[in-house]
Coordinates of C-alpha atoms in Angstrom, one line a residue:
Chain F
M156 CA -36.5 36.1 -43.6
I157 CA -38.4 34.8 -40.6
E158 CA -41.0 32.3 -41.6
L159 CA -44.6 33.4 -41.5
R160 CA -47.3 31.0 -40.3
P161 CA -51.1 31.2 -40.4
L162 CA -52.8 32.1 -37.2
G163 CA -55.4 29.4 -36.8
H164 CA -58.2 29.4 -39.4
T165 CA -57.7 33.2 -40.1
D166 CA -56.0 34.9 -43.0
I167 CA -53.6 36.5 -40.6
Q168 CA -49.9 35.5 -41.0
V169 CA -47.6 35.8 -38.0
S170 CA -43.8 35.6 -37.8
S171 CA -42.6 32.4 -36.1
I172 CA -40.8 34.6 -33.6
C173 CA -43.1 37.0 -31.7
L174 CA -41.7 40.0 -29.8
G175 CA -42.7 39.8 -26.1
T176 CA -43.0 43.1 -24.2
M177 CA -43.6 42.4 -20.5
T178 CA -40.4 44.1 -19.3
W179 CA -41.2 47.4 -20.8
G180 CA -42.1 49.9 -18.1
E181 CA -40.3 48.0 -15.4
Q182 CA -36.9 46.7 -16.6
N183 CA -36.9 48.7 -19.8
T184 CA -37.6 52.4 -20.5
E185 CA -39.8 53.7 -23.3
A186 CA -36.7 54.6 -25.4
E187 CA -35.4 51.0 -24.9
A188 CA -38.8 49.6 -25.9
H189 CA -38.8 51.6 -29.1
A190 CA -35.2 50.5 -29.9
Q191 CA -36.3 46.9 -29.5
L192 CA -39.3 47.4 -31.7
D193 CA -37.1 49.1 -34.4
Y194 CA -34.6 46.3 -34.3
A195 CA -37.2 43.5 -34.3
T196 CA -39.3 44.9 -37.1
T197 CA -36.3 45.5 -39.3
H198 CA -35.2 41.9 -38.8
G199 CA -38.5 40.3 -39.9
I200 CA -40.6 40.2 -36.8
Q201 CA -44.1 41.6 -37.4
F202 CA -46.0 39.9 -34.5
I203 CA -45.9 41.7 -31.1
D204 CA -47.6 40.5 -27.9
T205 CA -48.6 42.6 -24.9
A206 CA -51.3 42.7 -22.2
E207 CA -53.3 45.2 -20.1
L208 CA -51.6 43.6 -17.1
Y209 CA -48.0 44.5 -18.1
P210 CA -45.3 45.4 -17.1
V211 CA -44.4 42.4 -14.9
P212 CA -44.4 42.2 -11.9
P213 CA -47.8 43.8 -12.1
R214 CA -48.4 46.8 -9.9
P215 CA -51.2 49.5 -10.0
E216 CA -48.6 52.3 -10.3
T217 CA -47.1 50.9 -13.5
Q218 CA -50.1 49.1 -15.1
G219 CA -50.6 50.0 -18.8
R220 CA -47.1 51.3 -19.4
T221 CA -46.2 48.5 -21.7
E222 CA -49.1 49.1 -24.0
S223 CA -48.5 52.8 -23.9
Y224 CA -44.9 52.4 -25.0
L225 CA -46.0 50.2 -27.9
G226 CA -48.7 52.7 -28.7
S227 CA -46.4 55.7 -28.9
W228 CA -44.1 53.7 -31.2
L229 CA -47.1 52.6 -33.4
R230 CA -48.2 56.2 -33.8
Q231 CA -44.7 57.5 -34.8
R232 CA -44.1 54.6 -37.1
G233 CA -47.4 54.3 -39.1
H234 CA -47.9 51.4 -41.4
R235 CA -50.0 49.8 -38.7
D236 CA -51.4 47.1 -41.2
D237 CA -47.9 45.6 -41.6
L238 CA -48.0 44.5 -38.0
V239 CA -50.0 41.9 -36.0
I240 CA -50.7 43.3 -32.5
A241 CA -51.9 40.9 -29.8
T242 CA -53.0 41.9 -26.3
K243 CA -54.9 40.3 -23.4
A244 CA -57.7 41.0 -20.9
C245 CA -56.9 40.0 -17.3
G246 CA -58.8 37.2 -15.6
P247 CA -60.1 37.2 -12.0
G248 CA -57.9 37.3 -9.0
D249 CA -57.4 39.0 -5.6
W250 CA -54.1 40.4 -6.8
V251 CA -55.7 42.3 -9.7
Q252 CA -58.6 44.0 -8.0
Y253 CA -57.3 47.4 -9.1
F254 CA -58.6 46.6 -12.6
R255 CA -62.1 48.0 -12.9
G256 CA -63.3 46.6 -9.6
G257 CA -61.9 43.1 -10.4
P258 CA -61.5 41.5 -13.8
R259 CA -64.1 39.1 -15.2
H260 CA -64.8 38.0 -18.8
T261 CA -68.2 39.6 -18.8
A262 CA -69.4 41.8 -21.7
A263 CA -69.1 44.9 -19.6
Y264 CA -65.5 44.1 -18.5
L265 CA -64.2 43.0 -21.9
T266 CA -65.7 46.0 -23.7
A267 CA -64.1 48.4 -21.3
A268 CA -60.8 46.6 -21.4
V269 CA -60.7 46.7 -25.2
E270 CA -61.4 50.4 -25.3
D271 CA -58.6 51.1 -22.7
S272 CA -56.1 48.9 -24.6
L273 CA -57.0 50.6 -27.9
A274 CA -56.5 54.1 -26.3
R275 CA -53.1 53.1 -24.9
L276 CA -52.0 51.4 -28.1
Q277 CA -53.2 54.4 -30.2
T278 CA -54.8 52.2 -32.8
D279 CA -58.3 51.4 -33.8
Y280 CA -58.0 47.6 -33.9
I281 CA -56.3 44.7 -32.1
D282 CA -55.4 41.8 -34.3
L283 CA -55.5 39.1 -31.7
Y284 CA -57.4 39.6 -28.4
Q285 CA -56.6 37.0 -25.7
L286 CA -58.1 36.0 -22.4
H287 CA -55.0 36.2 -20.2
W288 CA -56.2 33.4 -17.8
P289 CA -59.5 31.6 -17.4
D290 CA -62.6 33.1 -15.6
R291 CA -63.0 30.0 -13.5
A292 CA -61.0 28.2 -10.8
T293 CA -58.6 25.7 -12.5
N294 CA -54.9 24.9 -12.6
F295 CA -52.6 27.4 -14.3
F296 CA -49.4 29.4 -13.6
G297 CA -47.7 26.1 -12.7
Q298 CA -50.2 24.8 -10.2
L299 CA -50.1 21.0 -9.8
G300 CA -52.5 18.5 -8.2
Y301 CA -56.0 19.2 -9.5
R302 CA -58.8 19.6 -7.0
H303 CA -62.2 20.7 -8.2
R304 CA -63.4 24.0 -6.7
E305 CA -66.8 25.4 -7.4
S306 CA -66.3 29.1 -8.4
S307 CA -68.4 31.8 -9.9
E308 CA -67.5 31.7 -13.6
T309 CA -68.7 33.7 -16.6
P310 CA -70.5 31.2 -18.9
I311 CA -68.5 30.5 -22.1
D312 CA -71.4 31.5 -24.4
E313 CA -71.6 34.9 -22.7
I314 CA -67.8 35.4 -23.1
L315 CA -67.9 34.4 -26.8
G316 CA -71.0 36.6 -27.3
A317 CA -69.1 39.6 -25.9
L318 CA -66.1 38.8 -28.1
D319 CA -68.3 38.3 -31.1
T320 CA -69.7 41.8 -30.7
L321 CA -66.2 43.2 -30.5
V322 CA -65.2 41.3 -33.7
R323 CA -68.3 42.6 -35.5
S324 CA -67.5 46.2 -34.4
G325 CA -64.0 45.8 -36.0
K326 CA -62.2 46.5 -32.8
I327 CA -60.7 43.0 -32.6
R328 CA -59.9 40.7 -35.5
A329 CA -59.4 37.3 -33.9
I330 CA -59.6 35.8 -30.4
G331 CA -57.3 33.5 -28.4
L332 CA -56.9 31.8 -25.0
S333 CA -54.0 31.8 -22.6
N334 CA -53.0 29.8 -19.6
E335 CA -55.7 27.3 -20.6
T336 CA -56.3 23.6 -20.0
P337 CA -57.6 21.1 -22.5
W338 CA -61.1 21.4 -21.0
G339 CA -61.3 25.2 -21.8
Chain C
M450 CA -62.2 22.3 -25.9
R451 CA -65.4 23.9 -24.6
F452 CA -64.6 27.3 -26.3
L453 CA -64.7 25.6 -29.7
E454 CA -67.7 23.5 -28.9
V455 CA -69.8 26.4 -27.7
A456 CA -68.6 28.6 -30.7
R457 CA -69.6 26.0 -33.2
H458 CA -73.0 25.4 -31.6
A459 CA -73.9 29.0 -31.3
Q460 CA -72.0 30.3 -34.4
L461 CA -69.7 32.5 -32.4
P462 CA -66.0 33.2 -33.1
L463 CA -63.5 30.3 -32.9
V464 CA -60.5 30.7 -30.8
Q465 CA -57.4 30.8 -33.1
S466 CA -54.5 30.4 -30.6
I467 CA -53.5 29.4 -27.1
Q468 CA -50.7 31.2 -25.3
N469 CA -49.3 28.9 -22.7
P470 CA -45.8 28.4 -21.2
Y471 CA -43.6 26.0 -23.2
S472 CA -39.9 25.4 -22.9
L473 CA -37.4 22.6 -22.4
L474 CA -38.2 22.9 -18.7
N475 CA -42.0 22.8 -19.2
R476 CA -43.4 20.5 -21.9
T477 CA -46.7 19.9 -20.2
F478 CA -48.5 21.3 -23.3
E479 CA -47.6 18.1 -25.1
I480 CA -49.7 16.0 -22.8
G481 CA -53.2 17.2 -23.3
L482 CA -53.0 20.3 -25.6
A483 CA -50.6 19.6 -28.5
E484 CA -53.1 17.3 -30.2
I485 CA -55.9 19.8 -29.9
A486 CA -53.6 22.6 -31.2
H487 CA -52.8 20.5 -34.2
R488 CA -56.2 19.0 -35.1
E489 CA -58.3 22.1 -34.3
R490 CA -55.7 24.6 -35.6
V491 CA -55.4 26.4 -32.3
G492 CA -51.7 26.9 -32.5
L493 CA -49.5 27.4 -29.5
L494 CA -48.0 30.9 -28.9
A495 CA -45.3 29.7 -26.6
Y496 CA -44.4 32.0 -23.7
S497 CA -41.3 31.8 -21.4
P498 CA -39.4 29.7 -24.0
L499 CA -36.2 30.4 -22.0
A500 CA -38.0 29.8 -18.7
F501 CA -37.4 33.4 -17.5
G502 CA -33.9 33.4 -18.8
V503 CA -32.9 30.3 -16.9
L504 CA -32.2 28.3 -20.1
T505 CA -29.7 30.9 -21.3
G506 CA -27.4 29.5 -18.6
K507 CA -26.9 32.9 -17.0
Y508 CA -27.9 31.6 -13.6
R509 CA -25.7 28.5 -13.7
H510 CA -23.6 27.7 -10.7
N511 CA -25.6 30.1 -8.5
Q512 CA -24.7 33.2 -10.5
R513 CA -27.0 36.1 -10.0
P514 CA -26.2 38.7 -12.7
S515 CA -27.3 42.2 -11.8
N516 CA -30.4 43.5 -13.7
A517 CA -31.5 40.0 -14.4
R518 CA -35.1 39.1 -13.6
L519 CA -34.5 36.4 -11.1
T520 CA -32.0 38.6 -9.3
L521 CA -34.4 41.5 -9.1
F522 CA -37.6 39.7 -8.4
T523 CA -37.1 36.7 -6.1
R524 CA -40.8 35.9 -6.2
F525 CA -40.4 34.1 -9.5
S526 CA -39.4 30.8 -8.1
R527 CA -41.4 28.8 -10.7
Y528 CA -38.3 28.2 -12.9
N529 CA -35.7 28.0 -10.2
N530 CA -36.2 24.8 -8.1
P531 CA -33.4 22.2 -7.6
E532 CA -34.9 19.9 -10.3
A533 CA -35.0 22.7 -12.8
I534 CA -31.4 23.7 -12.0
A535 CA -30.2 20.1 -12.6
A536 CA -32.1 19.8 -15.9
T537 CA -30.8 23.3 -17.0
E538 CA -27.3 22.1 -16.4
A539 CA -27.8 19.1 -18.6
Y540 CA -29.4 21.1 -21.4
C541 CA -26.7 23.8 -21.3
A542 CA -24.0 21.1 -21.4
L543 CA -25.7 19.4 -24.4
A544 CA -25.9 22.7 -26.3
E545 CA -22.3 23.5 -25.7
Q546 CA -21.2 20.0 -26.8
S547 CA -23.2 20.4 -29.9
G548 CA -21.6 23.7 -30.9
M549 CA -24.6 25.9 -30.0
T550 CA -25.3 28.4 -27.2
P551 CA -27.9 27.2 -24.6
T552 CA -30.2 30.0 -25.8
E553 CA -29.9 28.8 -29.4
M554 CA -30.8 25.2 -28.6
A555 CA -33.7 26.2 -26.2
L556 CA -35.3 28.6 -28.7
A557 CA -34.8 26.5 -31.8
F558 CA -36.4 23.5 -29.9
V559 CA -39.6 25.6 -29.3
T560 CA -39.8 27.3 -32.7
T561 CA -39.6 24.0 -34.6
R562 CA -42.2 22.1 -32.7
P563 CA -45.0 21.3 -35.2
F564 CA -47.8 22.5 -32.9
V565 CA -46.2 25.9 -32.3
T566 CA -47.5 28.9 -34.3
S567 CA -45.0 31.5 -32.8
N568 CA -42.3 31.6 -30.1
I569 CA -42.6 34.6 -27.9
I570 CA -39.2 35.9 -27.0
G571 CA -38.4 38.6 -24.5
A572 CA -35.2 40.7 -24.0
T573 CA -34.0 43.5 -21.8
S574 CA -31.1 44.5 -24.1
L575 CA -30.6 44.7 -27.9
Q576 CA -27.8 42.2 -27.6
Q577 CA -30.2 39.6 -26.1
L578 CA -32.8 40.5 -28.7
A579 CA -30.4 39.9 -31.6
E580 CA -29.3 36.6 -30.1
N581 CA -32.9 35.5 -29.7
I582 CA -34.0 36.5 -33.2
Q583 CA -31.1 34.9 -35.0
T584 CA -32.2 31.5 -33.8
H585 CA -35.2 31.6 -36.1
S586 CA -33.7 29.5 -38.9
R587 CA -31.8 27.1 -36.7
V588 CA -32.8 23.4 -37.2
L589 CA -31.7 20.9 -34.5
P590 CA -30.0 17.7 -35.7
E591 CA -31.7 14.4 -34.9
S592 CA -28.8 13.5 -32.5
V593 CA -29.4 16.6 -30.5
L594 CA -33.2 16.0 -30.4
S595 CA -32.7 12.5 -29.1
E596 CA -30.4 13.7 -26.4
I597 CA -33.0 16.3 -25.4
E598 CA -35.5 13.5 -25.1
A599 CA -33.2 11.5 -22.9
I600 CA -32.8 14.5 -20.5
H601 CA -36.5 15.1 -20.6
Q602 CA -37.1 11.4 -19.7
R603 CA -34.9 11.7 -16.7
Q604 CA -36.2 15.1 -15.5
P605 CA -39.7 15.7 -17.1
N606 CA -41.2 19.2 -16.7
P607 CA -39.3 20.4 -13.7
A608 CA -40.7 23.9 -14.0
P609 CA -44.4 23.5 -14.9

């Protein structure tokens, strides 16, 4: 059996291997995605990670396919509670302006992003909701040589307030960061 | 971590995980974040543990297998610079000398780090998926871990 480990301070346990999904809808078809899910879940994996951004490379024409492929499998399979589903909200960037007029981690953006992910995933809750990259100018995606740049950023208390509302509504169970620095 | 500070101050939800890149070619997480991950229980969900497949060895000696990510999408140069290629060669050779595939060694290294909560694998075929999953129980011997450290010292984080 694959080891289960606690997710932070929560009572959620996740398999020490997580199934990544970002090729589904670009390098893999829906049938191939479902075959991967069947194989992984019968071999002890119960933790699956996706994102509203996927598949990669991100393009407006394919956006959302990965979550949709996972969603069609979840609906067919049932037993949703046996699985831990993680997804992510995009961060800001010129290259992702096709998301709702440009992603930010505001209450309005995150609330709409969660609704859209839930619809594609055909489920009523997300176990782990992550911020894909920070809503501020900093170094990530391999960038070196830090230089401080003033940028418009959503205040962290506002971001956490929005996520708190989503947790209280039962739509997400836990929150996480991604492509973050020690400051964030 | 500001997210934890603000959450505690305002009684808002704590972040429970951080999903960052982590592999033999990019151990930058260890510098500033591993201690936070451990002390604050914000475990690492490690992405690109095979550095876009580079650490499987399939691109060694300038091979470009068809249907492989770096063949199809040349924009992903993050894992494919000369320093990363040299380090990859050293890690692949070490794995083979130690009776493992490069994939096995690279994935087992990530899964067994104490600050890692889960290792996010990706596959485009069921064969790759099976190979990735079966590494879950692999423990690396001390001798292999110290050789990994020696390569890391010579060529730290070539693909950040």
